[in-house]
XYZ file of C-alpha atoms in Angstrom:
685
model
C 139.380 75.382 108.777
C 141.337 75.937 105.425
C 142.352 73.018 103.394
C 144.304 72.145 100.464
C 143.538 68.561 98.727
C 144.368 67.460 95.850
C 142.099 65.524 94.485
C 143.327 64.075 91.167
C 146.229 65.653 89.083
C 146.141 69.110 88.547
C 142.615 69.497 90.345
C 142.431 70.202 93.606
C 139.906 71.362 96.779
C 139.931 74.523 99.103
C 137.848 74.613 101.256
C 137.255 78.348 104.452
C 134.704 77.284 107.160
C 132.253 75.143 106.886
C 130.274 74.824 103.730
C 126.657 74.324 103.228
C 125.003 70.522 103.510
C 123.208 71.573 99.846
C 125.790 72.042 97.095
C 125.706 70.605 93.775
C 128.701 68.891 94.380
C 126.568 66.323 97.015
C 123.920 65.652 94.906
C 122.672 62.419 93.455
C 123.659 63.380 89.500
C 127.602 63.616 90.260
C 129.102 61.115 88.573
C 132.425 59.508 89.703
C 135.202 61.099 87.560
C 137.461 59.478 84.383
C 140.722 59.409 86.916
C 142.680 57.181 84.117
C 142.269 60.394 81.595
C 142.941 62.654 84.203
C 145.953 61.252 84.744
C 146.997 61.586 81.198
C 146.964 65.210 81.377
C 150.131 66.765 81.955
C 150.042 67.506 85.824
C 150.669 71.489 86.482
C 151.063 73.054 89.854
C 148.090 74.462 91.489
C 148.356 78.057 88.868
C 148.059 80.623 92.069
C 149.247 80.462 96.031
C 146.878 78.799 98.481
C 148.100 81.835 100.808
C 147.450 84.543 98.497
C 143.339 83.360 98.529
C 141.175 85.898 100.866
C 138.278 84.366 102.634
C 135.740 86.066 104.914
C 133.013 85.254 106.253
C 130.181 87.893 107.350
C 126.383 88.436 108.457
C 125.493 88.802 104.620
C 127.734 85.051 103.681
C 130.951 85.310 102.678
C 133.295 86.325 99.833
C 136.502 85.126 98.286
C 139.013 87.112 96.504
C 141.579 85.217 94.336
C 144.511 86.822 92.478
C 144.051 86.842 89.068
C 146.673 89.076 86.560
C 146.335 91.737 84.519
C 146.600 90.210 81.500
C 144.412 87.358 81.970
C 140.583 87.514 80.246
C 137.813 85.155 81.369
C 135.039 83.093 80.429
C 132.237 80.828 81.089
C 129.981 81.248 84.721
C 127.070 78.924 82.821
C 125.220 79.843 79.533
C 125.750 83.674 79.315
C 123.584 84.877 75.786
C 124.779 87.998 76.255
C 128.652 88.229 76.106
C 131.356 85.657 75.527
C 134.256 87.660 77.422
C 133.222 88.711 81.211
C 136.958 90.652 82.514
C 136.098 93.758 84.358
C 132.235 93.098 84.950
C 130.321 91.883 87.661
C 128.259 89.182 87.029
C 125.198 87.779 89.178
C 124.364 83.771 88.769
C 120.594 83.945 89.209
C 118.298 81.280 87.697
C 116.061 83.741 85.708
C 114.909 82.413 81.651
C 114.687 86.318 80.669
C 117.978 87.705 80.917
C 117.075 91.793 79.597
C 120.705 93.077 80.495
C 124.496 91.726 79.995
C 123.740 90.758 84.224
C 124.915 87.941 84.789
C 121.085 86.506 84.323
C 120.873 83.134 82.429
C 118.899 79.807 82.729
C 121.573 77.895 83.242
C 124.669 79.623 85.567
C 126.536 77.562 86.579
C 129.403 79.221 89.379
C 132.367 77.931 87.107
C 135.419 80.518 85.227
C 138.562 79.531 82.982
C 141.359 81.870 83.119
C 143.400 82.257 79.715
C 146.380 82.069 81.624
C 145.196 78.605 82.084
C 143.063 77.418 84.991
C 139.635 77.228 85.727
C 137.866 78.023 89.492
C 134.524 76.192 90.592
C 132.512 77.663 93.554
C 130.367 74.793 95.177
C 127.717 76.517 95.277
C 123.567 76.723 94.865
C 123.751 80.171 96.224
C 123.009 83.176 93.414
C 126.798 84.183 93.841
C 128.101 87.362 92.396
C 131.532 86.943 90.364
C 133.550 90.525 89.780
C 135.957 89.505 87.733
C 138.687 91.381 87.741
C 139.368 95.318 88.105
C 138.837 95.653 92.081
C 141.660 96.809 94.218
C 141.779 96.903 97.692
C 141.770 100.194 100.221
C 146.291 100.490 100.260
C 147.031 98.459 97.280
C 147.042 101.261 94.562
C 150.757 102.539 93.816
C 150.926 105.702 95.576
C 153.729 108.735 94.560
C 153.860 111.459 92.466
C 151.414 111.199 88.892
C 150.648 113.306 86.201
C 146.802 115.136 85.317
C 144.584 112.911 83.929
C 142.164 113.155 81.174
C 138.648 113.759 81.670
C 136.206 111.826 79.492
C 133.232 113.110 77.809
C 131.791 110.603 77.342
C 130.298 107.246 79.232
C 132.441 104.364 75.782
C 134.921 106.861 77.140
C 134.545 106.778 80.746
C 134.338 102.857 81.219
C 136.946 101.662 78.674
C 139.790 101.515 80.448
C 141.287 98.575 81.929
C 143.977 98.318 83.692
C 147.675 97.753 83.607
C 148.252 96.294 87.199
C 147.725 92.968 88.783
C 143.773 92.431 90.115
C 141.237 89.894 91.824
C 138.496 88.463 91.410
C 136.011 88.780 93.984
C 133.036 86.140 94.636
C 130.498 87.028 96.638
C 127.745 84.114 98.620
C 125.028 84.944 99.993
C 123.706 83.121 103.469
C 127.020 80.591 102.974
C 129.324 81.016 105.962
C 131.726 78.130 104.179
C 132.677 77.263 100.773
C 134.447 74.866 98.900
C 136.172 76.135 95.497
C 137.949 73.137 92.850
C 140.632 75.034 90.934
C 141.245 72.707 87.715
C 145.235 73.449 86.209
C 146.279 73.670 82.513
C 148.837 74.135 81.724
C 146.371 75.593 78.634
C 143.064 76.882 78.929
C 141.725 73.527 76.851
C 143.065 70.974 78.865
C 141.749 73.062 82.413
C 138.041 72.171 80.921
C 139.422 69.395 79.637
C 140.048 67.928 83.599
C 136.778 69.686 84.716
C 134.754 67.551 81.433
C 136.435 64.842 83.085
C 136.307 65.092 86.721
C 132.336 65.292 86.732
C 132.599 61.715 84.560
C 133.160 63.359 81.079
C 131.075 64.354 78.296
C 127.735 62.464 76.531
C 127.944 60.226 74.080
C 124.173 60.601 72.422
C 122.832 57.993 70.018
C 123.092 58.471 66.602
C 119.723 59.399 66.508
C 119.734 62.259 68.797
C 122.123 63.850 66.196
C 119.916 63.644 63.002
C 117.081 65.815 62.501
C 114.373 66.569 64.773
C 110.865 67.956 64.440
C 108.664 69.559 67.032
C 105.204 69.581 65.861
C 101.994 71.720 67.064
C 100.681 72.166 69.709
C 97.452 71.348 69.086
C 98.246 68.274 66.890
C 96.404 64.883 67.593
C 96.943 61.980 66.914
C 96.055 61.927 63.388
C 97.617 65.088 62.261
C 100.965 64.015 63.911
C 101.000 60.604 61.936
C 100.204 62.826 58.709
C 102.960 64.776 59.315
C 105.474 62.082 59.965
C 104.141 60.463 56.415
C 104.208 64.184 55.064
C 108.169 64.221 56.003
C 109.135 61.058 54.585
C 107.024 61.996 51.349
C 108.926 64.890 50.591
C 112.480 63.511 51.449
C 112.624 66.222 54.621
C 115.345 63.987 56.537
C 114.158 63.144 59.985
C 114.803 61.407 63.307
C 113.048 62.831 65.877
C 109.301 63.877 66.154
C 108.413 65.919 69.867
C 104.962 66.125 70.891
C 103.956 69.368 72.798
C 101.720 70.191 75.671
C 98.766 68.505 73.957
C 99.495 64.975 74.077
C 98.789 64.918 78.207
C 95.272 65.041 79.702
C 96.407 68.158 81.363
C 99.462 70.926 80.834
C 100.211 73.376 83.278
C 100.656 71.761 85.576
C 101.391 68.016 84.279
C 98.659 65.513 84.906
C 101.398 62.907 82.393
C 98.792 60.900 81.182
C 98.094 60.521 77.375
C 95.300 62.498 76.213
C 92.122 59.983 75.298
C 90.290 62.831 73.200
C 93.598 63.888 71.277
C 95.797 60.636 70.987
C 93.027 57.303 71.629
C 95.780 54.982 70.620
C 98.720 56.569 71.447
C 100.670 53.185 71.871
C 99.700 52.208 68.701
C 100.963 55.646 67.504
C 104.078 54.976 69.453
C 104.589 51.914 67.378
C 103.744 53.229 64.009
C 106.137 56.178 64.826
C 108.945 53.677 65.342
C 108.688 51.616 61.862
C 108.745 54.677 59.608
C 111.850 54.984 61.797
C 110.875 58.325 63.823
C 111.722 58.032 67.503
C 108.809 59.675 69.908
C 110.191 63.034 72.230
C 107.527 64.134 75.393
C 107.355 67.542 76.429
C 106.750 67.629 80.054
C 107.165 70.146 82.761
C 108.430 68.902 86.458
C 104.585 69.902 88.398
C 102.432 68.033 88.984
C 98.775 68.419 88.530
C 96.210 66.695 91.178
C 94.703 64.866 88.773
C 98.382 63.236 88.558
C 98.661 59.438 89.104
C 101.855 61.329 91.306
C 100.111 63.063 92.864
C 98.791 61.519 96.687
C 102.826 60.197 96.478
C 104.417 63.339 95.818
C 102.003 65.399 98.353
C 104.072 65.112 101.258
C 107.463 65.096 98.967
C 107.573 68.463 97.438
C 107.906 72.136 98.400
C 105.314 74.384 99.350
C 104.287 76.398 97.182
C 102.217 75.452 93.715
C 103.114 76.044 90.128
C 99.978 75.986 88.300
C 98.237 74.281 90.812
C 100.673 71.528 91.113
C 103.363 70.280 93.386
C 106.823 70.861 92.790
C 108.204 67.681 93.680
C 111.491 67.327 95.618
C 114.039 65.919 93.725
C 116.710 65.664 95.928
C 115.464 63.146 97.632
C 115.401 59.427 97.046
C 111.661 58.773 97.721
C 110.662 61.403 94.955
C 113.254 60.701 92.313
C 112.021 57.007 92.632
C 108.415 58.068 92.008
C 109.053 60.178 89.700
C 111.198 58.068 87.199
C 109.812 54.298 87.614
C 106.107 56.486 87.164
C 108.341 57.448 83.946
C 109.790 54.437 83.218
C 106.668 52.480 83.503
C 104.592 54.633 81.675
C 106.771 55.829 78.646
C 109.894 55.089 78.435
C 109.479 51.113 78.995
C 106.562 51.423 75.899
C 108.859 53.371 73.480
C 109.272 56.967 74.398
C 112.828 57.578 73.608
C 113.514 61.196 75.380
C 111.541 63.802 76.857
C 111.431 67.447 76.625
C 111.812 69.226 79.835
C 110.275 72.764 80.261
C 109.385 75.130 82.740
C 112.309 74.058 85.057
C 113.690 77.377 85.657
C 112.238 80.679 86.743
C 111.732 84.297 85.297
C 110.893 87.671 87.041
C 110.041 88.818 83.915
C 106.970 87.265 83.429
C 103.606 88.436 84.773
C 102.251 85.333 86.053
C 103.331 82.947 88.716
C 104.949 80.292 86.795
C 107.274 79.505 89.540
C 107.667 78.974 93.252
C 109.590 81.679 95.110
C 112.922 82.345 96.541
C 111.579 81.573 100.028
C 110.073 78.402 99.242
C 111.147 75.509 101.591
C 111.872 71.677 100.762
C 111.489 68.350 102.659
C 115.184 67.721 101.656
C 115.614 71.037 103.463
C 116.684 73.297 100.678
C 115.413 76.677 100.392
C 113.455 78.056 96.704
C 116.981 79.711 96.101
C 119.139 76.488 96.287
C 116.018 74.905 94.644
C 116.086 76.969 91.056
C 119.847 76.311 90.864
C 118.826 72.778 91.361
C 116.182 71.809 89.871
C 116.879 71.203 86.330
C 120.528 69.078 86.921
C 117.483 66.868 89.484
C 115.168 67.175 86.770
C 117.850 65.929 84.206
C 118.613 62.684 86.274
C 116.049 61.763 87.171
C 114.403 61.212 83.784
C 117.803 59.833 82.761
C 117.354 57.178 85.439
C 113.760 56.504 83.616
C 115.819 55.978 80.596
C 118.205 54.177 81.753
C 116.361 51.722 83.517
C 114.256 50.717 80.375
C 117.517 50.460 78.466
C 117.041 54.286 76.076
C 120.336 55.732 75.397
C 118.552 58.860 75.606
C 118.878 62.733 74.230
C 116.631 65.257 75.362
C 115.730 69.046 75.893
C 116.089 71.032 79.045
C 115.845 74.634 80.174
C 117.843 74.822 82.968
C 121.503 73.373 84.213
C 124.426 73.905 86.084
C 127.603 72.118 87.880
C 128.583 68.097 86.732
C 126.127 68.880 83.439
C 128.862 67.615 81.251
C 127.418 63.688 81.281
C 123.988 64.695 80.976
C 122.414 64.287 77.379
C 120.121 66.706 77.470
C 120.637 70.143 75.222
C 119.504 73.758 76.972
C 116.771 75.543 74.791
C 114.721 78.961 75.805
C 111.661 80.724 74.685
C 114.291 83.825 73.765
C 114.793 83.963 70.244
C 117.467 86.513 69.488
C 119.241 84.923 66.896
C 122.830 86.640 67.589
C 121.972 85.568 71.475
C 121.449 82.084 70.028
C 124.497 81.818 67.872
C 126.610 83.369 70.977
C 125.037 80.294 73.022
C 126.991 78.186 71.511
C 129.799 79.922 71.772
C 129.867 80.073 75.381
C 128.538 76.768 76.207
C 131.402 74.870 76.541
C 133.149 76.683 79.164
C 130.783 75.451 81.532
C 129.907 71.978 79.771
C 126.533 72.674 78.032
C 124.558 71.822 74.947
C 122.073 74.563 73.898
C 120.662 74.445 70.630
C 119.821 77.775 68.176
C 116.580 75.649 67.727
C 114.216 77.475 64.932
C 110.956 78.298 65.690
C 109.580 80.544 62.688
C 111.481 83.563 60.810
C 110.787 86.764 59.737
C 112.014 86.479 56.109
C 113.214 83.919 54.008
C 116.713 84.881 54.184
C 115.869 85.415 58.819
C 114.761 81.182 58.094
C 117.404 79.611 55.722
C 120.185 81.245 58.417
C 118.527 79.931 61.702
C 118.910 76.863 59.907
C 121.797 76.937 58.914
C 122.993 77.854 62.327
C 122.294 74.927 63.634
C 124.347 72.526 61.183
C 127.653 72.329 63.567
C 125.729 72.456 66.429
C 124.404 69.656 69.799
C 121.087 69.994 68.303
C 119.088 70.193 64.961
C 115.819 71.156 65.950
C 112.986 72.622 64.175
C 110.239 73.157 66.657
C 107.642 74.288 64.865
C 105.084 73.867 67.862
C 103.174 77.194 66.722
C 102.042 75.978 63.083
C 100.295 73.869 62.475
C 102.232 73.697 58.893
C 105.558 73.033 57.650
C 107.215 76.462 58.033
C 108.035 75.886 53.710
C 104.216 76.260 53.424
C 104.360 79.617 55.618
C 106.841 81.420 57.504
C 104.288 83.907 59.218
C 103.041 82.231 62.294
C 99.597 84.546 61.758
C 99.107 83.000 58.259
C 100.387 79.923 58.906
C 97.183 79.033 61.464
C 95.005 80.451 58.972
C 96.167 77.655 56.608
C 97.364 80.922 53.929
C 99.787 79.427 52.263
C 103.352 80.778 50.632
C 102.777 80.862 46.342
C 104.057 77.384 44.990
C 107.363 78.126 43.448
C 107.993 80.052 46.824
C 107.225 76.882 48.864
C 108.887 74.524 46.865
C 112.093 76.845 46.973
C 112.059 76.841 50.838
C 111.810 73.224 50.904
C 114.675 72.568 48.484
C 116.892 74.956 50.766
C 115.421 73.211 54.062
C 116.043 69.055 52.271
C 119.314 70.456 51.630
C 120.742 72.492 54.715
C 118.764 69.014 56.571
C 121.228 67.022 54.043
C 124.215 68.852 54.982
C 123.575 68.313 58.679
C 122.600 64.014 58.243
C 126.137 63.709 55.837
C 128.252 65.184 58.951
C 126.422 62.879 61.620
C 130.051 60.542 61.538
C 132.426 63.725 62.261
C 129.701 64.874 64.864
C 129.708 61.728 66.645
C 133.024 61.714 66.894
C 133.681 64.526 68.575
C 131.270 63.734 70.872
C 133.266 60.458 71.822
C 135.969 62.271 72.377
C 134.116 64.594 75.069
C 133.220 61.841 76.569
C 136.212 59.645 77.071
C 138.872 62.791 76.239
C 137.130 65.792 77.929
C 137.488 68.199 74.509
C 134.006 70.032 74.220
C 132.667 68.973 70.912
C 131.856 72.971 70.429
C 133.366 75.873 71.582
C 134.766 79.261 71.806
C 138.097 79.775 69.207
C 139.774 81.244 72.633
C 139.850 77.473 74.471
C 142.165 75.973 72.141
C 143.650 79.731 71.371
C 144.153 82.017 73.987
C 146.859 83.685 73.358
C 145.758 84.946 70.663
C 144.162 88.607 71.995
C 142.474 88.938 68.634
C 140.170 85.638 68.690
C 139.374 86.171 72.443
C 136.073 88.134 71.498
C 134.708 86.198 68.428
C 130.822 85.649 69.942
C 129.598 84.972 66.632
C 132.009 81.827 65.265
C 133.056 78.707 66.939
C 134.957 75.221 66.274
C 132.953 72.085 66.101
C 135.057 69.158 66.664
C 139.257 68.924 66.566
C 138.969 70.689 62.248
C 136.092 72.379 61.544
C 135.194 76.394 62.192
C 131.552 77.226 61.831
C 130.865 80.728 60.707
C 126.993 81.043 60.601
C 125.325 84.120 59.635
C 122.338 86.425 60.946
C 119.695 87.742 58.620
C 120.591 91.045 57.013
C 124.027 90.187 57.295
C 125.433 90.380 54.015
C 129.436 90.421 54.794
C 131.843 89.791 57.572
C 135.597 90.303 58.142
C 136.822 88.358 60.819
C 140.550 87.030 62.246
C 141.300 83.493 62.151
C 143.681 81.149 64.459
C 147.007 80.329 63.254
C 148.529 78.830 59.998
C 145.960 77.694 56.794
C 142.391 77.527 56.618
C 140.163 76.003 53.657
C 136.931 76.657 52.796
C 134.880 73.234 53.499
C 132.917 74.280 50.042
C 135.274 75.403 47.601
C 138.731 74.154 49.331
C 140.266 77.860 48.647
C 142.663 78.318 51.204
C 142.903 81.434 53.747
C 144.959 82.353 56.485
C 145.243 85.815 58.490
C 142.079 87.825 58.499
C 139.023 86.416 56.077
C 136.401 88.595 53.937
C 133.286 86.441 54.021
C 130.153 87.322 51.928
C 128.167 84.020 51.455
C 125.537 83.132 49.255
C 122.034 82.973 50.750
C 122.276 78.846 50.613
C 126.001 78.556 51.984
C 127.289 77.999 55.457
C 130.744 79.289 56.416
C 132.587 76.465 57.359
C 136.544 76.213 57.439
C 138.783 73.555 57.747
C 141.937 72.885 59.777
C 145.159 72.691 57.042
C 146.265 69.009 56.743
C 142.695 67.925 57.531
C 140.552 64.783 56.690
C 136.689 65.513 56.608
C 134.864 62.160 57.107
C 131.469 63.231 54.623
C 128.965 60.454 54.607
C 125.376 59.965 51.837
C 122.730 61.958 53.182
C 119.822 59.859 54.425
C 116.622 61.044 55.528
C 117.343 59.107 59.057
C 119.386 57.103 61.297
C 119.093 53.627 61.008
C 120.378 51.508 64.283
C 123.915 50.201 63.622
C 123.522 51.355 60.199
C 126.791 51.733 57.866
C 127.689 54.579 56.464
C 129.050 55.592 52.756
C 131.745 58.213 53.122
C 133.826 60.745 51.116
C 137.362 61.521 52.553
C 138.025 65.554 51.592
C 141.680 66.065 51.982
C 142.631 69.709 52.761
C 146.095 70.602 52.279
C 149.329 68.611 51.046
C 149.904 66.985 53.949
C 146.256 65.372 55.664
C 146.183 63.828 59.131
C 143.907 60.913 59.605
C 140.567 61.362 60.396
C 139.161 60.042 63.810
C 135.855 58.115 63.583
C 134.177 56.258 66.307
C 132.406 52.989 65.717
C 130.203 51.774 68.686
C 126.209 50.279 67.857
C 125.449 53.731 67.815
C 122.265 53.431 69.982
C 122.552 51.293 73.343
C 124.589 51.388 76.687
C 127.727 49.034 75.110
C 130.028 52.030 74.750
C 130.188 52.013 78.356
C 131.701 48.830 78.724
C 133.964 49.442 76.526
C 132.597 47.878 73.498
C 133.098 51.383 71.104
C 136.647 51.786 68.975
C 138.441 54.616 68.126
C 140.295 54.243 65.054
C 142.104 56.379 61.939
C 141.497 56.336 58.189
C 144.146 58.338 56.214
C 143.984 59.731 52.379
C 144.529 56.172 50.979
C 141.133 54.962 52.217
C 141.847 51.836 54.307
C 139.986 51.417 56.972
C 140.837 49.705 60.326
C 138.506 46.365 60.442
C 136.713 47.797 63.611
C 135.709 50.908 61.692
C 134.373 48.764 58.654
C 131.750 47.292 61.124
C 129.905 50.953 60.716
C 131.886 52.475 57.606
C 132.907 52.368 54.331
C 135.186 54.443 51.678
C 133.342 55.399 48.860
C 135.595 57.844 47.512
C 138.608 60.279 48.716
C 138.372 63.688 47.532
C 141.604 66.217 47.608
C 141.969 70.364 47.619
């Protein structure tokens, strides 16, 4: 059975054979497409002929062969940390939190890729599919005839560097399945193809404004008094912070989880949550999905879980309505209705490289009929959706953290993180995340030096989440960067502490000043499907020199972030077409730019003729607060800046009670924007 159906303008579903029952599109988390927004995009034709796609079932599963032009480059395939461009490579999309090589392993693999030719392809499977991204050719397809004698390569780099100049194919090898649905997203541009995917998923998430502020995760051993003491210290020192995250010690039992407050460490937890709220803090709770026998959830989930334990706990089958309702209702009644605003969803991925049976095997069986391989692919998304329901039922517009994701992730208000820590990989994760509609934080945990500390902080300023994940140190990092010395209470000299604290304060204040700009970028993600953080190639696919840039990204419509890593003193990189201005100095650049920033400076470039709204920095986001804006104009004819106004914390925006408006260089705001913004001054660069 071969079927071609146009689902929406520029979106097609192609079916071969009999697809499996348990695939991402049939799970509970699929949201209705934003059809009106899709209809506003130009409608392109199907990017390749249906008849030129080959489907082959067999004993090992099934295989797809899709046409691919020689000049195309391929991107996406989930949150890939080791490379940006996948052309000519094999990618096996296996859930693995510890990718040791550039093979496709990922916290968040997604069988979805986009081409510089202006289209995207989504393979609707939860299997560990392998993608051969060009370079393959069937027997008999190589042109025959006289050929000059070829040269002999003398090293591996020369041998493997050749790229075919002929048209080729994408091969997708799907185990087990005897049929598959494939969705094709037309362009005509690469960005418009990505937008179609995001809108098909239901649009991107719009986090509450407080979620775009500063997050600080407290030490895993902290008790109630120590958490409250840290909260007071951050306010006393003028360190911006909106969210305090509590690590495993808040529970009476973790690894696996009891999902109950520890009476010894947090004897008056409800008073603490309310007191922190009075001081302007939201509370985020760490957990993972595995249910300990001491948990009130255990007896209810025993028959609704997989057949293998993890850390002596159940693995609930959240693909079933019963297990999901049980889990969500408990979280609503115990946490979200009592002041907890968000959660950190840990250990919902998998690893082959940890010496511990810390997750379930791929041969597991679940009541729904899912096997372990499928559950590993889908668990992160099922978990996000379940906890999202618990928050929504309590009227909480949430923004959290998660360890795994998959297809249909754009609407989910969760940011991916990992236990890895190589800074270059973390930066590359932000660059790649937009292709799959995922969010990623290059978080800070500790640092090898003051330079490493500052550069890691700076890399988060224009990212989905400003997260100081200080779970392994009892004292703030500006007191002591070394984990062992921090735990021993051996601090840096007072002068160095003050210097690091001042640098921290300045970087976090820069983040706080850009919240209106970032909030508008997320609103455009939700409404128009434009990823708020994305690779340069997505907007400029025809610029060959930008196709492999993996250490800088576009943030919103008009900013280009170029974070540095420790030990990197300078960099020369190509700019997109046109004039770009230094955010800090207003200096104009075009072509290649040579950057040599001071330690205090995060290189940010601004597209020509742009107005950037910069807010007066505050220590926290207040619900419905007014922002005092400075309009920074770059270029001789700046276009109006876009701003989004709703109350910033409720679901009212979903009912249309939110307003997109523009403010020009005259500083005059539309009446609808004056409910949230005031223009203090206009600066011209």
